[in-house]
mmCIF file of C-alpha atoms in Angstrom:
data_model
loop_
_atom_site.group_PDB
_atom_site.id
_atom_site.type_symbol
_atom_site.label_atom_id
_atom_site.label_comp_id
_atom_site.label_asym_id
_atom_site.label_seq_id
_atom_site.Cartn_x
_atom_site.Cartn_y
_atom_site.Cartn_z
ATOM 1 C CA MET L 1 1.199 20.741 -24.184
ATOM 2 C CA SER L 2 3.294 23.864 -24.256
ATOM 3 C CA ILE L 3 1.501 24.852 -21.093
ATOM 4 C CA PHE L 4 2.390 22.139 -19.020
ATOM 5 C CA ARG L 5 5.512 21.774 -20.013
ATOM 6 C CA ASN L 6 6.196 25.547 -18.829
ATOM 7 C CA ILE L 7 4.404 24.715 -15.306
ATOM 8 C CA CYS L 8 6.650 21.215 -15.077
ATOM 9 C CA ILE L 9 10.197 23.470 -15.640
ATOM 10 C CA CYS L 10 8.740 26.188 -13.241
ATOM 11 C CA VAL L 11 7.982 23.931 -10.437
ATOM 12 C CA PHE L 12 11.487 21.843 -10.750
ATOM 13 C CA LEU L 13 13.348 25.350 -11.276
ATOM 14 C CA VAL L 14 11.848 26.707 -7.966
ATOM 15 C CA VAL L 15 12.589 23.565 -5.982
ATOM 16 C CA CYS L 16 16.501 23.214 -7.674
ATOM 17 C CA ILE L 17 17.100 26.643 -6.270
ATOM 18 C CA GLN L 18 15.592 26.172 -2.915
ATOM 19 C CA SER L 19 16.198 22.362 -2.066
ATOM 20 C CA GLN L 20 20.043 22.683 -1.169
ATOM 21 C CA ALA L 21 18.750 20.040 1.726
ATOM 22 C CA GLN L 22 15.807 18.019 1.920
ATOM 23 C CA PHE L 23 12.366 19.434 2.795
ATOM 24 C CA SER L 24 10.803 18.309 5.724
ATOM 25 C CA PHE L 25 6.838 19.056 6.676
ATOM 26 C CA THR L 26 5.448 17.998 10.246
ATOM 27 C CA ALA L 27 1.873 18.307 11.124
ATOM 28 C CA GLY L 28 0.745 15.781 14.021
ATOM 29 C CA LYS L 29 1.197 12.421 12.989
ATOM 30 C CA HIS L 30 1.473 13.508 9.555
ATOM 31 C CA SER L 31 5.015 13.872 8.069
ATOM 32 C CA LEU L 32 6.233 14.974 4.359
ATOM 33 C CA GLU L 33 9.767 15.148 2.885
ATOM 34 C CA ILE L 34 10.655 16.443 -0.603
ATOM 35 C CA ASN L 35 13.656 15.215 -2.394
ATOM 36 C CA GLY L 36 14.596 15.827 -5.853
ATOM 37 C CA GLY L 37 17.702 15.298 -8.334
ATOM 38 C CA VAL L 38 19.219 15.974 -11.733
ATOM 39 C CA ASN L 39 21.244 13.222 -13.791
ATOM 40 C CA ALA L 40 22.718 14.823 -16.979
ATOM 41 C CA HIS L 41 25.283 13.350 -19.409
ATOM 42 C CA PHE L 42 27.254 13.356 -22.550
ATOM 43 C CA ASN L 43 26.860 10.480 -24.930
ATOM 44 C CA TYR L 44 29.044 9.593 -27.649
ATOM 45 C CA ARG L 45 28.780 6.211 -29.888
ATOM 46 C CA LEU L 46 31.026 4.822 -32.568
ATOM 47 C CA TYR L 47 28.582 3.932 -35.419
ATOM 48 C CA LYS L 48 29.022 1.100 -37.982
ATOM 49 C CA PRO L 49 30.702 1.872 -41.358
ATOM 50 C CA GLY L 50 28.070 3.393 -43.792
ATOM 51 C CA GLU L 51 25.745 4.678 -40.944
ATOM 52 C CA THR L 52 25.007 8.341 -41.421
ATOM 53 C CA ASN L 53 22.385 9.093 -38.784
ATOM 54 C CA LYS L 54 24.497 9.679 -35.595
ATOM 55 C CA ALA L 55 21.588 11.482 -33.483
ATOM 56 C CA ASN L 56 22.534 9.824 -30.495
ATOM 57 C CA ASN L 57 26.178 11.568 -30.062
ATOM 58 C CA MET L 58 24.536 14.109 -27.587
ATOM 59 C CA PHE L 59 23.885 15.827 -24.606
ATOM 60 C CA ALA L 60 20.947 14.911 -22.777
ATOM 61 C CA LEU L 61 19.171 15.336 -19.796
ATOM 62 C CA ARG L 62 18.222 11.766 -18.146
ATOM 63 C CA ASP L 63 16.447 12.786 -14.990
ATOM 64 C CA ALA L 64 14.762 15.774 -13.703
ATOM 65 C CA GLN L 65 13.015 14.252 -10.799
ATOM 66 C CA ILE L 66 11.087 15.124 -7.494
ATOM 67 C CA GLN L 67 9.850 12.765 -4.643
ATOM 68 C CA LEU L 68 7.612 13.356 -2.258
ATOM 69 C CA GLU L 69 7.494 10.594 0.717
ATOM 70 C CA GLY L 70 5.025 11.188 3.267
ATOM 71 C CA ARG L 71 3.588 9.102 6.367
ATOM 72 C CA TRP L 72 0.577 9.203 8.709
ATOM 73 C CA GLY L 73 1.746 7.547 12.135
ATOM 74 C CA ASN L 74 3.288 4.252 12.063
ATOM 75 C CA SER L 75 0.619 2.639 9.443
ATOM 76 C CA PHE L 76 0.595 4.521 6.078
ATOM 77 C CA GLU L 77 3.146 5.503 3.714
ATOM 78 C CA TYR L 78 2.487 6.988 0.557
ATOM 79 C CA GLU L 79 5.266 8.273 -2.307
ATOM 80 C CA LEU L 80 4.942 10.354 -5.235
ATOM 81 C CA GLN L 81 7.954 10.228 -7.835
ATOM 82 C CA ALA L 82 8.016 12.045 -11.031
ATOM 83 C CA ASP L 83 10.467 12.906 -13.821
ATOM 84 C CA PHE L 84 9.711 15.915 -15.610
ATOM 85 C CA ALA L 85 12.583 15.407 -18.072
ATOM 86 C CA ASP L 86 10.530 12.400 -19.282
ATOM 87 C CA LEU L 87 6.866 13.933 -18.801
ATOM 88 C CA ILE L 88 7.720 17.071 -20.770
ATOM 89 C CA PHE L 89 8.501 14.686 -23.694
ATOM 90 C CA SER L 90 6.037 12.081 -23.266
ATOM 91 C CA GLN L 91 8.571 9.438 -23.323
ATOM 92 C CA ASN L 92 7.117 5.521 -22.098
ATOM 93 C CA ASP L 93 10.984 4.207 -21.385
ATOM 94 C CA PRO L 94 10.401 1.447 -19.450
ATOM 95 C CA GLU L 95 13.639 1.932 -17.306
ATOM 96 C CA ASN L 96 13.177 5.505 -16.937
ATOM 97 C CA PRO L 97 9.442 6.419 -17.270
ATOM 98 C CA GLY L 98 8.069 9.959 -16.415
ATOM 99 C CA LEU L 99 5.797 8.663 -13.593
ATOM 100 C CA MET L 100 7.950 6.531 -11.555
ATOM 101 C CA ASP L 101 5.881 5.866 -8.411
ATOM 102 C CA ALA L 102 2.240 6.848 -6.984
ATOM 103 C CA ASN L 103 1.541 4.231 -4.009
ATOM 104 C CA ILE L 104 0.273 3.983 -0.810
ATOM 105 C CA THR L 105 1.315 1.365 2.123
ATOM 106 C CA TYR L 106 -0.628 0.073 5.205
ATOM 107 C CA LYS L 107 2.144 -1.186 7.506
ATOM 108 C CA SER L 108 0.542 -3.379 10.141
ATOM 109 C CA PRO L 109 2.097 -4.394 13.829
ATOM 110 C CA TRP L 110 2.949 -8.192 12.597
ATOM 111 C CA ASN L 111 5.785 -7.359 9.821
ATOM 112 C CA LEU L 112 3.113 -7.372 7.194
ATOM 113 C CA SER L 113 2.309 -4.729 4.805
ATOM 114 C CA LEU L 114 0.323 -3.841 1.768
ATOM 115 C CA ASN L 115 1.442 -1.325 -1.267
ATOM 116 C CA ALA L 116 -1.317 -0.238 -3.876
ATOM 117 C CA GLY L 117 -1.297 2.065 -6.750
ATOM 118 C CA PHE L 118 1.701 2.338 -9.527
ATOM 119 C CA GLY L 119 5.317 1.564 -8.376
ATOM 120 C CA LYS L 120 8.235 -1.104 -8.928
ATOM 121 C CA VAL L 121 7.098 -4.721 -9.329
ATOM 122 C CA ARG L 122 9.065 -6.850 -6.713
ATOM 123 C CA TYR L 123 10.762 -9.320 -9.110
ATOM 124 C CA SER L 124 14.748 -8.836 -9.919
ATOM 125 C CA ARG L 125 17.281 -7.253 -7.529
ATOM 126 C CA SER L 126 18.587 -4.732 -10.158
ATOM 127 C CA SER L 127 15.459 -3.852 -10.935
ATOM 128 C CA LEU L 128 14.729 -2.833 -7.300
ATOM 129 C CA VAL L 129 18.118 -0.903 -7.180
ATOM 130 C CA PRO L 130 17.591 2.993 -7.561
ATOM 131 C CA PHE L 131 19.645 4.494 -10.403
ATOM 132 C CA ILE L 132 21.034 6.503 -8.434
ATOM 133 C CA TYR L 133 23.003 3.650 -6.184
ATOM 134 C CA SER L 134 24.136 2.289 -8.921
ATOM 135 C CA PRO L 135 27.540 2.262 -11.158
ATOM 136 C CA PHE L 136 26.276 2.136 -14.580
ATOM 137 C CA PHE L 137 23.558 4.470 -16.623
ATOM 138 C CA ASN L 138 21.917 1.223 -17.679
ATOM 139 C CA ARG L 139 20.739 -1.928 -16.540
ATOM 140 C CA ALA L 140 21.670 -5.207 -18.041
ATOM 141 C CA GLU L 141 19.451 -5.882 -21.244
ATOM 142 C CA ILE L 142 17.413 -9.007 -19.449
ATOM 143 C CA VAL L 143 16.634 -6.609 -16.745
ATOM 144 C CA ARG L 144 15.798 -3.102 -18.527
ATOM 145 C CA GLY L 145 12.000 -3.599 -19.026
ATOM 146 C CA ASN L 146 12.072 -4.757 -22.409
ATOM 147 C CA VAL L 147 11.689 -8.218 -21.336
ATOM 148 C CA PHE L 148 9.157 -8.054 -18.237
ATOM 149 C CA THR L 149 8.013 -4.951 -16.671
ATOM 150 C CA ARG L 150 9.665 -3.314 -13.942
ATOM 151 C CA ARG L 151 6.791 -0.811 -12.877
ATOM 152 C CA ASP L 152 2.892 -1.749 -13.087
ATOM 153 C CA LEU L 153 -0.338 -0.809 -11.384
ATOM 154 C CA GLY L 154 -1.550 -2.870 -8.949
ATOM 155 C CA VAL L 155 -1.540 -4.591 -5.049
ATOM 156 C CA CYS L 156 1.799 -6.101 -3.317
ATOM 157 C CA LEU L 157 1.389 -8.120 -0.080
ATOM 158 C CA SER L 158 4.795 -8.050 1.620
ATOM 159 C CA ALA L 159 5.961 -10.266 4.769
ATOM 160 C CA SER L 160 9.263 -10.063 6.805
ATOM 161 C CA ALA L 161 10.667 -12.074 9.548
ATOM 162 C CA TRP L 162 13.644 -12.888 11.409
ATOM 163 C CA LYS L 163 14.454 -9.227 11.474
ATOM 164 C CA GLN L 164 14.042 -8.595 8.060
ATOM 165 C CA LEU L 165 16.457 -11.370 7.082
ATOM 166 C CA LEU L 166 13.595 -13.085 5.349
ATOM 167 C CA ASN L 167 11.509 -11.385 2.932
ATOM 168 C CA PHE L 168 8.446 -12.218 1.103
ATOM 169 C CA SER L 169 6.107 -10.662 -1.230
ATOM 170 C CA PHE L 170 3.100 -11.612 -3.517
ATOM 171 C CA GLY L 171 1.371 -9.333 -5.942
ATOM 172 C CA VAL L 172 -1.430 -8.850 -8.791
ATOM 173 C CA TYR L 173 -0.955 -6.255 -11.438
ATOM 174 C CA ASN L 174 -2.348 -5.288 -14.620
ATOM 175 C CA GLY L 175 0.168 -7.058 -16.139
ATOM 176 C CA MET L 176 0.795 -4.324 -18.930
ATOM 177 C CA GLY L 177 3.800 -2.252 -17.282
ATOM 178 C CA GLU L 178 3.846 1.715 -17.795
ATOM 179 C CA TYR L 179 1.116 1.009 -20.418
ATOM 180 C CA SER L 180 -1.656 0.364 -17.778
ATOM 181 C CA LEU L 181 -1.372 4.147 -17.231
ATOM 182 C CA LYS L 182 -3.751 4.924 -20.086
ATOM 183 C CA GLY L 183 -6.281 3.386 -18.210
ATOM 184 C CA LYS L 184 -7.139 0.051 -19.804
ATOM 185 C CA ASN L 185 -6.153 -3.774 -19.354
ATOM 186 C CA ASP L 186 -5.726 -6.257 -22.072
ATOM 187 C CA ALA L 187 -8.755 -7.524 -23.846
ATOM 188 C CA GLY L 188 -8.270 -10.535 -22.148
ATOM 189 C CA GLY L 189 -9.020 -8.681 -18.517
ATOM 190 C CA SER L 190 -6.642 -11.349 -16.920
ATOM 191 C CA PHE L 191 -3.851 -10.137 -14.375
ATOM 192 C CA GLU L 192 -0.168 -10.867 -13.501
ATOM 193 C CA TYR L 193 1.200 -12.677 -10.662
ATOM 194 C CA VAL L 194 4.266 -11.933 -9.050
ATOM 195 C CA ALA L 195 6.094 -13.826 -6.100
ATOM 196 C CA ARG L 196 9.654 -13.191 -4.553
ATOM 197 C CA ALA L 197 11.394 -14.787 -1.837
ATOM 198 C CA GLU L 198 14.368 -13.432 -0.214
ATOM 199 C CA ILE L 199 17.096 -13.961 2.418
ATOM 200 C CA SER L 200 20.091 -12.016 3.440
ATOM 201 C CA TRP L 201 22.866 -12.733 6.179
ATOM 202 C CA PRO L 202 24.013 -11.587 8.647
ATOM 203 C CA VAL L 203 22.342 -7.951 8.229
ATOM 204 C CA ARG L 204 19.348 -6.986 6.077
ATOM 205 C CA ASN L 205 19.868 -6.405 2.345
ATOM 206 C CA ARG L 206 19.830 -3.175 0.681
ATOM 207 C CA TYR L 207 19.284 -2.464 -2.697
ATOM 208 C CA ILE L 208 22.651 -0.559 -3.482
ATOM 209 C CA ASP L 209 25.416 -1.779 -6.214
ATOM 210 C CA PHE L 210 28.466 -0.707 -4.065
ATOM 211 C CA ASP L 211 29.769 -1.703 -0.497
ATOM 212 C CA GLN L 212 29.914 1.733 0.009
ATOM 213 C CA ASN L 213 30.232 1.386 4.186
ATOM 214 C CA ASN L 214 33.383 -0.920 3.534
ATOM 215 C CA SER L 215 31.471 -4.274 5.351
ATOM 216 C CA PRO L 216 34.110 -5.591 8.025
ATOM 217 C CA PHE L 217 32.454 -8.898 7.334
ATOM 218 C CA PRO L 218 30.960 -10.515 4.174
ATOM 219 C CA VAL L 219 27.336 -9.624 3.485
ATOM 220 C CA PHE L 220 25.271 -12.178 1.463
ATOM 221 C CA SER L 221 21.633 -12.229 -0.266
ATOM 222 C CA ALA L 222 19.948 -14.167 -2.320
ATOM 223 C CA ALA L 223 16.451 -14.546 -3.784
ATOM 224 C CA VAL L 224 14.380 -16.518 -6.035
ATOM 225 C CA ASN L 225 11.048 -14.933 -8.170
ATOM 226 C CA GLY L 226 8.493 -16.111 -10.328
ATOM 227 C CA ARG L 227 5.565 -14.612 -12.549
ATOM 228 C CA TYR L 228 2.793 -15.334 -14.390
ATOM 229 C CA VAL L 229 0.447 -13.723 -17.006
ATOM 230 C CA GLN L 230 -1.917 -14.446 -19.840
ATOM 231 C CA ARG L 231 -2.230 -11.868 -22.480
ATOM 232 C CA GLU L 232 -4.560 -11.579 -25.581
ATOM 233 C CA ASN L 233 -2.358 -8.577 -27.830
ATOM 234 C CA THR L 234 1.581 -8.079 -28.062
ATOM 235 C CA ILE L 235 2.700 -4.323 -27.726
ATOM 236 C CA TYR L 236 5.587 -4.209 -29.929
ATOM 237 C CA ASN L 237 8.526 -2.548 -28.131
ATOM 238 C CA GLU L 238 12.009 -3.176 -28.875
ATOM 239 C CA TYR L 239 12.052 -7.266 -28.144
ATOM 240 C CA ALA L 240 8.055 -7.927 -27.991
ATOM 241 C CA LEU L 241 8.714 -9.839 -24.938
ATOM 242 C CA THR L 242 7.415 -7.594 -22.205
ATOM 243 C CA VAL L 243 3.494 -7.498 -23.229
ATOM 244 C CA ILE L 244 3.190 -10.745 -25.224
ATOM 245 C CA GLY L 245 0.139 -12.608 -26.628
ATOM 246 C CA GLY L 246 -0.228 -15.777 -25.251
ATOM 247 C CA LYS L 247 0.815 -17.593 -21.587
ATOM 248 C CA LYS L 248 4.310 -16.404 -19.970
ATOM 249 C CA TRP L 249 5.944 -17.886 -17.180
ATOM 250 C CA THR L 250 9.055 -15.908 -15.970
ATOM 251 C CA TYR L 251 11.397 -17.593 -13.284
ATOM 252 C CA GLY L 252 14.641 -16.327 -12.296
ATOM 253 C CA GLY L 253 17.432 -16.307 -9.144
ATOM 254 C CA GLU L 254 20.006 -13.613 -7.824
ATOM 255 C CA PHE L 255 22.567 -13.274 -5.393
ATOM 256 C CA SER L 256 25.195 -10.898 -4.199
ATOM 257 C CA ILE L 257 27.813 -10.302 -1.869
ATOM 258 C CA LYS L 258 29.963 -7.852 -0.266
ATOM 259 C CA TYR L 259 32.980 -7.397 1.586
ATOM 260 C CA HIS L 260 35.641 -4.618 2.473
ATOM 261 C CA GLY L 261 34.407 -2.337 -0.500
ATOM 262 C CA ALA L 262 34.162 -5.205 -2.983
ATOM 263 C CA MET L 263 30.643 -6.308 -4.250
ATOM 264 C CA LEU L 264 29.673 -9.073 -6.580
ATOM 265 C CA SER L 265 26.236 -9.825 -7.922
ATOM 266 C CA GLY L 266 24.354 -11.192 -10.608
ATOM 267 C CA GLU L 267 20.983 -12.588 -12.047
ATOM 268 C CA LEU L 268 19.642 -15.168 -14.594
ATOM 269 C CA HIS L 269 15.980 -15.305 -15.770
ATOM 270 C CA GLN L 270 14.438 -17.622 -17.979
ATOM 271 C CA LEU L 271 11.064 -17.524 -19.968
ATOM 272 C CA ARG L 272 8.357 -19.809 -21.332
ATOM 273 C CA ILE L 273 6.130 -18.289 -23.816
ATOM 274 C CA THR L 274 3.220 -20.072 -25.802
ATOM 275 C CA ALA L 275 2.963 -17.174 -28.133
ATOM 276 C CA LYS L 276 -0.621 -16.934 -30.009
ATOM 277 C CA ASP L 277 1.761 -15.129 -32.760
ATOM 278 C CA ALA L 278 2.678 -18.216 -34.993
ATOM 279 C CA ASN L 279 5.209 -16.027 -36.565
ATOM 280 C CA ARG L 280 7.179 -16.031 -32.971
ATOM 281 C CA LEU L 281 7.450 -19.768 -33.333
ATOM 282 C CA GLU L 282 9.872 -19.670 -36.745
ATOM 283 C CA GLY L 283 8.439 -22.098 -38.537
ATOM 284 C CA LYS L 284 9.396 -25.001 -35.771
ATOM 285 C CA PRO L 285 7.406 -27.736 -34.808
ATOM 286 C CA THR L 286 6.295 -26.445 -31.510
ATOM 287 C CA ASN L 287 3.653 -23.963 -30.089
ATOM 288 C CA TYR L 288 5.931 -22.157 -27.168
ATOM 289 C CA PHE L 289 9.494 -20.840 -27.253
ATOM 290 C CA ARG L 290 12.116 -19.961 -24.488
ATOM 291 C CA ALA L 291 13.871 -16.717 -23.673
ATOM 292 C CA GLY L 292 16.372 -15.694 -21.080
ATOM 293 C CA GLY L 293 19.565 -14.231 -20.336
ATOM 294 C CA TYR L 294 22.237 -13.200 -17.494
ATOM 295 C CA TYR L 295 24.677 -10.661 -15.952
ATOM 296 C CA ILE L 296 27.487 -10.670 -13.527
ATOM 297 C CA GLN L 297 28.783 -7.211 -12.100
ATOM 298 C CA ALA L 298 31.532 -6.633 -9.817
ATOM 299 C CA SER L 299 32.338 -3.197 -8.262
ATOM 300 C CA TYR L 300 34.954 -1.851 -5.756
ATOM 301 C CA PHE L 301 34.424 1.672 -3.883
ATOM 302 C CA SER L 302 37.357 3.021 -2.313
ATOM 303 C CA LYS L 303 35.993 5.484 0.686
ATOM 304 C CA PRO L 304 39.477 7.308 1.167
ATOM 305 C CA ILE L 305 39.093 8.491 -2.356
ATOM 306 C CA LYS L 306 35.506 8.452 -2.711
ATOM 307 C CA SER L 307 35.655 6.575 -6.189
ATOM 308 C CA PHE L 308 34.540 3.415 -7.463
ATOM 309 C CA ILE L 309 35.202 0.806 -10.477
ATOM 310 C CA ALA L 310 32.829 -1.407 -11.969
ATOM 311 C CA LEU L 311 32.824 -4.435 -14.674
ATOM 312 C CA ARG L 312 29.318 -6.000 -15.984
ATOM 313 C CA TYR L 313 28.811 -8.381 -18.656
ATOM 314 C CA ASP L 314 25.507 -9.342 -19.725
ATOM 315 C CA GLU L 315 23.779 -11.904 -22.103
ATOM 316 C CA LEU L 316 20.393 -11.982 -23.570
ATOM 317 C CA ASN L 317 18.422 -14.718 -25.617
ATOM 318 C CA GLN L 318 15.209 -13.549 -27.006
ATOM 319 C CA SER L 319 14.284 -16.908 -28.554
ATOM 320 C CA ASP L 320 15.709 -20.599 -28.258
ATOM 321 C CA LEU L 321 14.358 -20.884 -31.749
ATOM 322 C CA PHE L 322 16.528 -18.607 -33.590
ATOM 323 C CA ALA L 323 20.611 -19.163 -33.421
ATOM 324 C CA GLY L 324 22.519 -16.326 -31.768
ATOM 325 C CA TYR L 325 22.267 -14.179 -28.736
ATOM 326 C CA SER L 326 23.196 -10.555 -27.567
ATOM 327 C CA ARG L 327 26.216 -10.541 -25.146
ATOM 328 C CA ARG L 328 27.384 -6.970 -24.007
ATOM 329 C CA PHE L 329 30.201 -5.678 -21.655
ATOM 330 C CA THR L 330 30.102 -2.371 -19.714
ATOM 331 C CA LEU L 331 32.940 -0.347 -17.653
ATOM 332 C CA GLY L 332 31.795 1.769 -15.028
ATOM 333 C CA VAL L 333 34.026 4.370 -13.238
ATOM 334 C CA GLY L 334 33.251 7.374 -11.288
ATOM 335 C CA TYR L 335 34.056 9.876 -8.469
ATOM 336 C CA CYS L 336 31.203 10.924 -5.519
ATOM 337 C CA PRO L 337 32.583 13.906 -3.203
ATOM 338 C CA ARG L 338 29.352 14.267 -1.542
ATOM 339 C CA GLY L 339 28.222 10.367 -1.151
ATOM 340 C CA PHE L 340 25.520 9.133 -3.482
ATOM 341 C CA ASN L 341 24.538 12.884 -3.725
ATOM 342 C CA THR L 342 27.076 14.256 -6.268
ATOM 343 C CA MET L 343 28.210 11.556 -8.600
ATOM 344 C CA ILE L 344 30.337 11.641 -11.574
ATOM 345 C CA ARG L 345 30.153 8.867 -13.746
ATOM 346 C CA PHE L 346 32.014 7.249 -16.787
ATOM 347 C CA ASN L 347 30.601 4.581 -18.617
ATOM 348 C CA TYR L 348 32.064 2.472 -21.539
ATOM 349 C CA THR L 349 29.956 -0.272 -23.247
ATOM 350 C CA LYS L 350 30.692 -2.565 -25.967
ATOM 351 C CA ILE L 351 28.171 -5.029 -28.195
ATOM 352 C CA LEU L 352 30.308 -8.265 -28.737
ATOM 353 C CA SER L 353 27.637 -10.020 -30.331
ATOM 354 C CA GLU L 354 23.938 -9.532 -31.483
ATOM 355 C CA GLU L 355 20.718 -11.478 -31.999
ATOM 356 C CA VAL L 356 18.602 -10.233 -34.545
ATOM 357 C CA LEU L 357 15.063 -11.896 -35.185
ATOM 358 C CA SER L 358 13.128 -11.474 -37.888
ATOM 359 C CA GLY L 359 11.562 -8.111 -38.409
ATOM 360 C CA GLN L 360 13.862 -6.459 -36.097
ATOM 361 C CA GLU L 361 16.848 -4.126 -36.889
ATOM 362 C CA ALA L 362 20.471 -4.562 -35.991
ATOM 363 C CA SER L 363 21.979 -1.806 -33.750
ATOM 364 C CA LYS L 364 23.780 0.991 -35.430
ATOM 365 C CA TRP L 365 26.619 0.977 -33.065
ATOM 366 C CA THR L 366 29.661 -1.168 -31.722
ATOM 367 C CA ASP L 367 30.885 1.075 -29.009
ATOM 368 C CA GLN L 368 29.144 3.421 -26.443
ATOM 369 C CA PHE L 369 31.167 6.308 -24.297
ATOM 370 C CA ARG L 370 29.116 7.895 -21.654
ATOM 371 C CA LEU L 371 30.249 10.516 -19.179
ATOM 372 C CA GLY L 372 27.645 12.280 -16.783
ATOM 373 C CA ILE L 373 27.045 14.204 -13.514
ATOM 374 C CA GLN L 374 24.329 13.211 -10.649
ATOM 375 C CA TYR L 375 23.081 15.982 -8.200
ATOM 376 C CA LEU L 376 20.655 15.027 -5.670
ATOM 377 C CA PHE L 377 18.855 17.433 -3.256
ATOM 378 C CA ARG L 378 18.433 15.936 -0.121
#
């Protein structure tokens, strides 16, 4: 591991030193672009009375990323993106994994494309928004990757119409998320099926959580999503919902609207789970339970002062068989002197209430302050 770590550090430092702009290479029909970026922050939490372990009060390197994007003619594209900050320490965070993308896309002349490999699952707008285009350090709890997978291995067919104002996609995946990279599927050998339909007006939707262009007219987008998977085993992460033994239906909707620098967006997702583990039924006379949550956020981006402010409220209910739900409020402010290529970002998060199921531990903190800087080499 030490040799691999040293190689990763050397490669990243070389790119950081030389990449004051994007690398581009062209050879005939083949072109390749190399990008990178660093995100570092200081984190400080207010802990509950009596808590002695305050290890999360620290400086942290969130990202040290390299991205390779290539294309051959007008038909084939490929992407490889990795985060050395997580690869070095073998972290498997669904919101911020080590390997982020490794896939190939074929684009046909008829507005159809086929993507194969490892990458983002086309479900949930927030999940599709890159971190570098968000005012927040973390996504809302319902879309962070602990309720449904954000990335997976599989294939996805996409279609667009009406100058890309209408977009549809259907994908088949392992249904294991980042665990697919270990080379095995669930013992049942079944797959997850994901569908999405999106409309935007009067221009094509872009996955950015700001109105950085100060839109002179209202720009609206909306989408519906659905997915189904059947698993034999459960992987016990924070909520034990991402990969859970049994049948899981997930469905949701979303919207966004932006105008004159202001943007409002939100999502709602619901799950219906027929669990193989009877303990998830809390002793109730039923063979299934429901879970879900939502968030709503608003932001304002001022071009003259290159700054933004954003607010978000989110809720998560892990099981309708258990009383209570989790609620959080987050404030984000920032300054972007070089567009999104350089961003100084501050977040404050307050836990308003918690839902703690049997076998889970309550959060050790109540308030969190985070100040960080983002620098992209492109």
